[in-house]
Coordinates of C-alpha atoms (C1' of nucleotides) in Angstrom, one line a residue:
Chain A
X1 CA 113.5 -52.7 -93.7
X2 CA 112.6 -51.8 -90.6
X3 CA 109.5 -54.3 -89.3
X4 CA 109.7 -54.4 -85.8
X5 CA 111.7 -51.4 -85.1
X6 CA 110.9 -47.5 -86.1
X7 CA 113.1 -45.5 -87.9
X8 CA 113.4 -42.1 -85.8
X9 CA 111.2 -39.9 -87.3
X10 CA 108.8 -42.6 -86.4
X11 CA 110.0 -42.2 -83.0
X12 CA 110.2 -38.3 -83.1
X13 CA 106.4 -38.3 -83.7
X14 CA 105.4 -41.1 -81.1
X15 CA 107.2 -39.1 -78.8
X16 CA 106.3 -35.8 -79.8
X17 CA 109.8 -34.5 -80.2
X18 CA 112.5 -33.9 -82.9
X19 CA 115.0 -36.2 -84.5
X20 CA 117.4 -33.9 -83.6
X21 CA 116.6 -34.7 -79.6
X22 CA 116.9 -38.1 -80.3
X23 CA 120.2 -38.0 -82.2
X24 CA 121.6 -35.2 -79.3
X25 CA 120.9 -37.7 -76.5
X26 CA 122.5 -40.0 -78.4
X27 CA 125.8 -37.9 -78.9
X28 CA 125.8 -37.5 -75.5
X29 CA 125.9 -41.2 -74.6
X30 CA 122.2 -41.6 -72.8
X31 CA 120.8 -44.2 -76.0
X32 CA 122.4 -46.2 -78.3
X33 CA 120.2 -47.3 -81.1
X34 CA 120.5 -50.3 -83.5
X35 CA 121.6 -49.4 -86.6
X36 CA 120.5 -51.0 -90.0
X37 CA 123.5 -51.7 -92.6
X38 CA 123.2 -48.4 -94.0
X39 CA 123.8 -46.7 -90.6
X40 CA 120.2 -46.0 -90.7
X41 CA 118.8 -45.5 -86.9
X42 CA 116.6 -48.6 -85.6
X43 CA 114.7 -48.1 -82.1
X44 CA 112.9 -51.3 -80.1
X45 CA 110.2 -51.3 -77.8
X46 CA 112.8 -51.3 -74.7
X47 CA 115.2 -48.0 -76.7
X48 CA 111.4 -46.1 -77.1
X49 CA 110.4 -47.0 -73.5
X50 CA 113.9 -45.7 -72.3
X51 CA 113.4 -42.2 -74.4
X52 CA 110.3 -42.0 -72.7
X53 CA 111.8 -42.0 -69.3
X54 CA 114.8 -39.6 -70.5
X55 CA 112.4 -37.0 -71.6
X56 CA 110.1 -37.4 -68.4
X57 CA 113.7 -36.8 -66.3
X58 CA 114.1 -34.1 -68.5
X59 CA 111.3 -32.5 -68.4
X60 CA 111.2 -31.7 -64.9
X61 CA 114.4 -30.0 -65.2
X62 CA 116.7 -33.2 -64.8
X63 CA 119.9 -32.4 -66.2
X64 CA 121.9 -35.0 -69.4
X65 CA 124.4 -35.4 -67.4
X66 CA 122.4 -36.8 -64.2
X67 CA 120.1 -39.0 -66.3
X68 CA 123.5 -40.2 -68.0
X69 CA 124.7 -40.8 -64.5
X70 CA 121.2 -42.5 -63.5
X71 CA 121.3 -44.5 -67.2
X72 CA 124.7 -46.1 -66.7
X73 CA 125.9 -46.3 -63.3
X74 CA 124.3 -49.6 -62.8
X75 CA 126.3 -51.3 -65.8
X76 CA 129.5 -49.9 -64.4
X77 CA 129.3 -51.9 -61.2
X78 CA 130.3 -55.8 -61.3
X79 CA 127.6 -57.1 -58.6
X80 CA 124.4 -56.5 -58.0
X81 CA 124.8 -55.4 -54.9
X82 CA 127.1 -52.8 -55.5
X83 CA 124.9 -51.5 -58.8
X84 CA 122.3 -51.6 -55.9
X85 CA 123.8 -49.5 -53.7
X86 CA 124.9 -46.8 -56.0
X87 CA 122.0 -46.4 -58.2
X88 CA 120.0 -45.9 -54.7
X89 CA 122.0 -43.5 -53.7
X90 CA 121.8 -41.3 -56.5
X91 CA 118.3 -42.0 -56.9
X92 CA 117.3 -41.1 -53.1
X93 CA 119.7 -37.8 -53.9
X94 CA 117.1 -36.8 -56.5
X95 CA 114.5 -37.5 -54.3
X96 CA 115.9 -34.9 -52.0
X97 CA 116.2 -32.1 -54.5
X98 CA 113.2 -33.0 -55.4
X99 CA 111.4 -32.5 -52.2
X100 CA 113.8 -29.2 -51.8
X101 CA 112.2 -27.9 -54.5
X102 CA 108.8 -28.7 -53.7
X103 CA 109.0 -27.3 -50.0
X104 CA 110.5 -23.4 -52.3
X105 CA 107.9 -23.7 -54.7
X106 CA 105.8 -23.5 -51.8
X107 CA 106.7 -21.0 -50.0
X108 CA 106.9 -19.2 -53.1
X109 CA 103.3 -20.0 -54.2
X110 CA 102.0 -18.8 -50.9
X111 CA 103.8 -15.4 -51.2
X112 CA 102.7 -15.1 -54.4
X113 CA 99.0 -15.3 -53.1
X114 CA 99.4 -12.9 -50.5
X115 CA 101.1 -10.5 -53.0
X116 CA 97.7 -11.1 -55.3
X117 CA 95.8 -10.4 -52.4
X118 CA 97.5 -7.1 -52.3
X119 CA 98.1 -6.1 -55.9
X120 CA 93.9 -6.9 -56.0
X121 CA 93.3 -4.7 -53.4
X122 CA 94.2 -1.4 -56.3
X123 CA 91.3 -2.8 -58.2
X124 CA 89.3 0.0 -58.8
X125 CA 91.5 2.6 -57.6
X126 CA 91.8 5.4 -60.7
X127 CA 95.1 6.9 -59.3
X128 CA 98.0 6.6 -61.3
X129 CA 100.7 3.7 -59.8
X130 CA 103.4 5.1 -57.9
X131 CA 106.0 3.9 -55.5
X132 CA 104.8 6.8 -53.3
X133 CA 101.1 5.5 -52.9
X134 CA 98.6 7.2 -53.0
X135 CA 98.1 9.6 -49.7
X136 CA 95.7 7.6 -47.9
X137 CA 96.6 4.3 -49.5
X138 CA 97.4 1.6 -46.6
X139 CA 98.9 -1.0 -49.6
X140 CA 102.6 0.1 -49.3
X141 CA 103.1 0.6 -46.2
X142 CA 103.4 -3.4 -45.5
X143 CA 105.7 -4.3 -49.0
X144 CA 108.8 -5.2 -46.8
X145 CA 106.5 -8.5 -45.6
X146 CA 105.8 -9.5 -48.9
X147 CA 109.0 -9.7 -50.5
X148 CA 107.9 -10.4 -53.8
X149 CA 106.6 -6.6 -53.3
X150 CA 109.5 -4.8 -53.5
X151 CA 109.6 -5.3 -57.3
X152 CA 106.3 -5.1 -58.2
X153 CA 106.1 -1.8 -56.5
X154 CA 109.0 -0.6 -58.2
Chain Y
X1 CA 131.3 8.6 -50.7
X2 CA 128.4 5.5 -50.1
X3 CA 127.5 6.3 -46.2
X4 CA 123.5 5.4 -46.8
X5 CA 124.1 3.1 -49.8
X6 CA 125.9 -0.1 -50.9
X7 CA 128.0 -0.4 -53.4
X8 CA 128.1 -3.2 -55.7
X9 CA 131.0 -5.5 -54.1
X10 CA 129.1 -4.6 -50.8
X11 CA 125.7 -6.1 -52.6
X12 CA 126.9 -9.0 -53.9
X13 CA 128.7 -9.9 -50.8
X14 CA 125.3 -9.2 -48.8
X15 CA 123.2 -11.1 -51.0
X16 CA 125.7 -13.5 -51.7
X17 CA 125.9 -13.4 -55.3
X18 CA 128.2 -11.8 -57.9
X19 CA 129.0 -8.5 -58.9
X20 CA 128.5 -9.6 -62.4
X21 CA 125.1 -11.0 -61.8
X22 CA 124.2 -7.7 -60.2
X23 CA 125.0 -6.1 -63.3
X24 CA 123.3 -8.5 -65.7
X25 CA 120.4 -7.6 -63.9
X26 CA 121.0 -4.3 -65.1
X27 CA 121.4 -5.0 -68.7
X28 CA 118.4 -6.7 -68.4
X29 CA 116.4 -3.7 -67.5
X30 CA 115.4 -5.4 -63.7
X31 CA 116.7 -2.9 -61.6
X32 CA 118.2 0.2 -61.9
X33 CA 120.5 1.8 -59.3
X34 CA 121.7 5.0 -58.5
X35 CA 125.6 6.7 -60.0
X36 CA 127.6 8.6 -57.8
X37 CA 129.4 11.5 -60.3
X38 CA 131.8 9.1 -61.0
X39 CA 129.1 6.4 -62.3
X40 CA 130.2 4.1 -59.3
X41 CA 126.9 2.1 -58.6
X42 CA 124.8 3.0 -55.7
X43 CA 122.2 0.6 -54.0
X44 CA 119.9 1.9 -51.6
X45 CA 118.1 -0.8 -49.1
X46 CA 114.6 -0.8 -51.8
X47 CA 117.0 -1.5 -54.2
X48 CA 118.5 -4.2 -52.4
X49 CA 114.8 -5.8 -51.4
X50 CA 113.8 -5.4 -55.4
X51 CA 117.5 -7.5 -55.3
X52 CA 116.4 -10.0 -53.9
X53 CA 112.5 -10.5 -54.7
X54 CA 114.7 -10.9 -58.2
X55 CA 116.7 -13.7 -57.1
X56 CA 114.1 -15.7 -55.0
X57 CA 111.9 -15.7 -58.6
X58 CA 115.2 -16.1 -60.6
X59 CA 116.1 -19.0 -58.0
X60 CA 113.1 -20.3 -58.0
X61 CA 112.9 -21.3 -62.3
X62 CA 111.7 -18.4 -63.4
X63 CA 113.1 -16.5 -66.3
X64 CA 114.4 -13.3 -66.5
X65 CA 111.9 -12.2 -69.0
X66 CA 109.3 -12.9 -66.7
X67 CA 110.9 -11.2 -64.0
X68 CA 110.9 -8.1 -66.0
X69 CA 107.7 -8.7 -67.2
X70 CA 106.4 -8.8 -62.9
X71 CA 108.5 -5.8 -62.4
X72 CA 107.9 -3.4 -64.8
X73 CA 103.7 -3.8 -65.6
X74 CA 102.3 -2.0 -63.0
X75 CA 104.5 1.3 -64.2
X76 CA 103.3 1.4 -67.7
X77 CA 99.6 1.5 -66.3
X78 CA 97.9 4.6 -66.6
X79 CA 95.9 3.6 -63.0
X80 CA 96.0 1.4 -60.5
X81 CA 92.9 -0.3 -61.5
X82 CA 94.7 -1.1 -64.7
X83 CA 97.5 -2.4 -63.2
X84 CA 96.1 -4.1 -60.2
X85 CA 94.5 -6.6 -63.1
X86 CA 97.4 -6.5 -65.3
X87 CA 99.7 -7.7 -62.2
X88 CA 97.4 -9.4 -61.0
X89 CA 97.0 -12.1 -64.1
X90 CA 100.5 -12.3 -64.1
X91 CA 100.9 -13.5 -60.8
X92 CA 97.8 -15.8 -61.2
X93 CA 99.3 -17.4 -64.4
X94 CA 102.7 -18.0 -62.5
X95 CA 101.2 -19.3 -59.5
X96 CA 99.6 -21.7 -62.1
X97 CA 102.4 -22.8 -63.7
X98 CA 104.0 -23.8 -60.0
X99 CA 100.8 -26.0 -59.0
X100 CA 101.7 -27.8 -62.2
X101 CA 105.1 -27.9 -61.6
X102 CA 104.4 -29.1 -58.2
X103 CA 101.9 -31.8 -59.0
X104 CA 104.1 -33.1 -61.7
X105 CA 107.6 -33.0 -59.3
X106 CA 105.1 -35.2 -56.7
X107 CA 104.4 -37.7 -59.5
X108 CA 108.0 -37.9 -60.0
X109 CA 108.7 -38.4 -56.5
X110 CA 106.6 -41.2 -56.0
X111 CA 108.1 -43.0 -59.0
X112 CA 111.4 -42.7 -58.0
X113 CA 110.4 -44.5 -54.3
X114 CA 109.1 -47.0 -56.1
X115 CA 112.0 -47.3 -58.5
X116 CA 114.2 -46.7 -55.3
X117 CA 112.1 -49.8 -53.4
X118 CA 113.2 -51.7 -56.7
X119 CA 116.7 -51.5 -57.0
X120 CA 117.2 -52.1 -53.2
X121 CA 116.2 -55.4 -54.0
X122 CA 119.2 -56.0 -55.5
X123 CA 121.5 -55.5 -52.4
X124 CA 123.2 -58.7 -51.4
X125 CA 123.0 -60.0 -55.0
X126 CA 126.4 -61.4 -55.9
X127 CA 126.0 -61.8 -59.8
X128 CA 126.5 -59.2 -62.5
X129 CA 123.7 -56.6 -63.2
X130 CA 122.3 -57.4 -66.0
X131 CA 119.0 -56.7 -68.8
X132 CA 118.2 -59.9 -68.7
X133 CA 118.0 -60.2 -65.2
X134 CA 119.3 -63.4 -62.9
X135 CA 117.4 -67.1 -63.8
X136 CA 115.3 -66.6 -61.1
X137 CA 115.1 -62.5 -60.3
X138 CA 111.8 -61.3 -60.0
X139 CA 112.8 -57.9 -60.4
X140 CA 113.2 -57.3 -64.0
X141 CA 109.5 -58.7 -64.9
X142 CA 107.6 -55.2 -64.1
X143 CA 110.0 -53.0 -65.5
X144 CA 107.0 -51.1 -67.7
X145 CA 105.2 -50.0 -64.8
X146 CA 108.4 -48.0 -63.0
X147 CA 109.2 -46.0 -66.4
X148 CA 112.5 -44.8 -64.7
X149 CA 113.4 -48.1 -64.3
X150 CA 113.7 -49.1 -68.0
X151 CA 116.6 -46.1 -67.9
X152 CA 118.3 -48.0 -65.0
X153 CA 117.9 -51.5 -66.4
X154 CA 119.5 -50.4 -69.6
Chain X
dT1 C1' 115.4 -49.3 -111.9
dC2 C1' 113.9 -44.5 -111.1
dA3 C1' 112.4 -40.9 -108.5
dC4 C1' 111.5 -39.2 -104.1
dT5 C1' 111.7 -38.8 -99.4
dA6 C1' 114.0 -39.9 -95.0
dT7 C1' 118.4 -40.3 -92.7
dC8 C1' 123.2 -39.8 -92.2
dT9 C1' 127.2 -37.0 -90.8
dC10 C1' 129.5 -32.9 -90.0
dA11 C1' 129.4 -28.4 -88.5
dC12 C1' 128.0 -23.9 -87.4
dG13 C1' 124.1 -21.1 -85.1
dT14 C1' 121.1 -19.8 -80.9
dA15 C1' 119.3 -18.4 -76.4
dA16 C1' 119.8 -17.7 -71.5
dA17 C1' 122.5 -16.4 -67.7
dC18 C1' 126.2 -15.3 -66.5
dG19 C1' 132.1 -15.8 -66.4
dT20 C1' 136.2 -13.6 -67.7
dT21 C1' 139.7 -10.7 -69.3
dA22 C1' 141.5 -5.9 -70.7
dG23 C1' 142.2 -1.2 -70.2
dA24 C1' 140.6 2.8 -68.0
dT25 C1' 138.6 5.4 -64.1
dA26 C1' 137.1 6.1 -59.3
dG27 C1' 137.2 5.7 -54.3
dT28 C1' 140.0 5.2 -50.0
dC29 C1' 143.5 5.1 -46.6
dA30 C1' 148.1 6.4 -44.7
Chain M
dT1 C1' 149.3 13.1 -52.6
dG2 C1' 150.5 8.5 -53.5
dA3 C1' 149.5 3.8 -53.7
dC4 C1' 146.1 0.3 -53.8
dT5 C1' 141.9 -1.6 -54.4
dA6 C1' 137.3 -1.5 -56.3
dT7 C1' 134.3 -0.3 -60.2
dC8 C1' 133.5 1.0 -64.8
dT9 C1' 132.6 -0.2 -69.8
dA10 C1' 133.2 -3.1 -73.7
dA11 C1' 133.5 -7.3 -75.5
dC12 C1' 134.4 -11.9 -76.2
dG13 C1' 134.0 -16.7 -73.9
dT14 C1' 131.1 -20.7 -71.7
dT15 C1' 127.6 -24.2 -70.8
dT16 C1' 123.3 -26.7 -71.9
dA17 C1' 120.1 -28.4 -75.0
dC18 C1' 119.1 -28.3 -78.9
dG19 C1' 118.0 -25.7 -84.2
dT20 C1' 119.4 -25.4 -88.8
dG21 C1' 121.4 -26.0 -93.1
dA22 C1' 124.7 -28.6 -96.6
dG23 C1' 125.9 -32.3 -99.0
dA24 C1' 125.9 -37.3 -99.3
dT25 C1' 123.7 -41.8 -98.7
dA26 C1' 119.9 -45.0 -97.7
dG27 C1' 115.2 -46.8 -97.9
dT28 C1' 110.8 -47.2 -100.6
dG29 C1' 106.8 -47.2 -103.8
dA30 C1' 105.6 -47.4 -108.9

DNA sequence: TCACTATCTCACGTAAACGTTAGATAGTCA
DNA sequence: TGACTATCTAACGTTTACGTGAGATAGTGA
């Protein structure tokens, strides 16, 4: 019966997902399908197109329960305004982690470059690894600056 | 009997973590530390750099299993050619896998300014939030292109 | 209407990264 | 040498985000 609305497998596939991600985000109060007479699961345009923004939250490592929070905060308030307000908040609180994590991530990626620059520099070598170095090797006498280092040398 | 080394409480003080996490770590075949007679954990300063090249990855998204994986290559190489490659991919494939994580956290950024830009334009607005949107709101004609905001406009 | 496949609702299982006792032992200070 | 506190091992508990049946019901093409 369903003409206009997919059933959730349909959805699962368009999505490239699993029923049972659907049905779990619904348990946890982030979608709530129509439902045919026969408690079959019916999705419109605007259910699919708010999946599609769950999963994109939750794909870069968005928590449920902050996408709930993000997915309902607005209906909780009475005015615009104050739905304004709030949602801004929490969405400008994102932004900052966000922005947290991109400033670590590159710090990180940097020291992870300067530690390949390192580990490349054994290229060649036919010594066997040791935490010691070899006894004219100059590579680990500098693994305290690269912190990353300390566990790849042992 | 610790005069040169730390002992776990010591550790997880220092590094501010937990002395369970320490030992996790342990399980997991990441570090190990010395025993005095008595098996009491000992943790000399490498031990406590390898510590925390462990939790900057470990902080930073990356799995244990990876971590291991970074930490323990280079000493099941018979040379250091071997393992300068062997490391060497590793690192390149992480450092990959943050330049994606990157670009896709900047995408995310600027669709939450714009979603952000959106729902500001609500402030001052006296009537209830709403799908459907006020008579005359502008707002909720352009939902589609601001994917977030079809999760914020229920 | 029949046969078959998809969905439904429980409900238990899983993996990662620890948290939390419990009971026993070790280190430390007066 | 007590008394006290920290550590030890072992093992079960916790959270998040689903996976995986089991048995029952609903939707669908011939």
């Amino acid at each position: 019966m369903p003409n206009d609305y997919l059933k959730i497998g349909d959805v699962a596939d368009l999505l490239t997902t699993t029923v049972r991600t659907i049905r779990y985000y619904e348990e946890e109060g982030l979608i709530e399908p129509y439902r045919t007479g026969g408690a079959t699961r019916l999705y419109s345009t605007q259910h699919i197109a708010r999946l599609k923004a769950i999963m994109h939250l939750a794909e870069n490592g968005f928590s449920l329960d902050v996408i709930r929070l993000i997915g309902t905060t607005r209906n909780t308030c009475s005015t615009g305004d104050e739905g304004s307000e709030k949602v801004s908040n929490i969405i400008e609180s994102a932004i900052k982690n966000i922005e947290d994590q991109m400033n670590n991530l590159k710090l990180l990626k940097a020291e992870l470059k300067a530690a390949d620059r390192q580990v490349k520099k054994c290229a060649g070598c036919q010594n066997e690894p040791s935490s010691q170095g070899c006894p004219d090797c100059p590579i680990n006498r500098n693994l305290g600056k690269i912190e990353v280092l300390n566990l790849i040398w042992e």
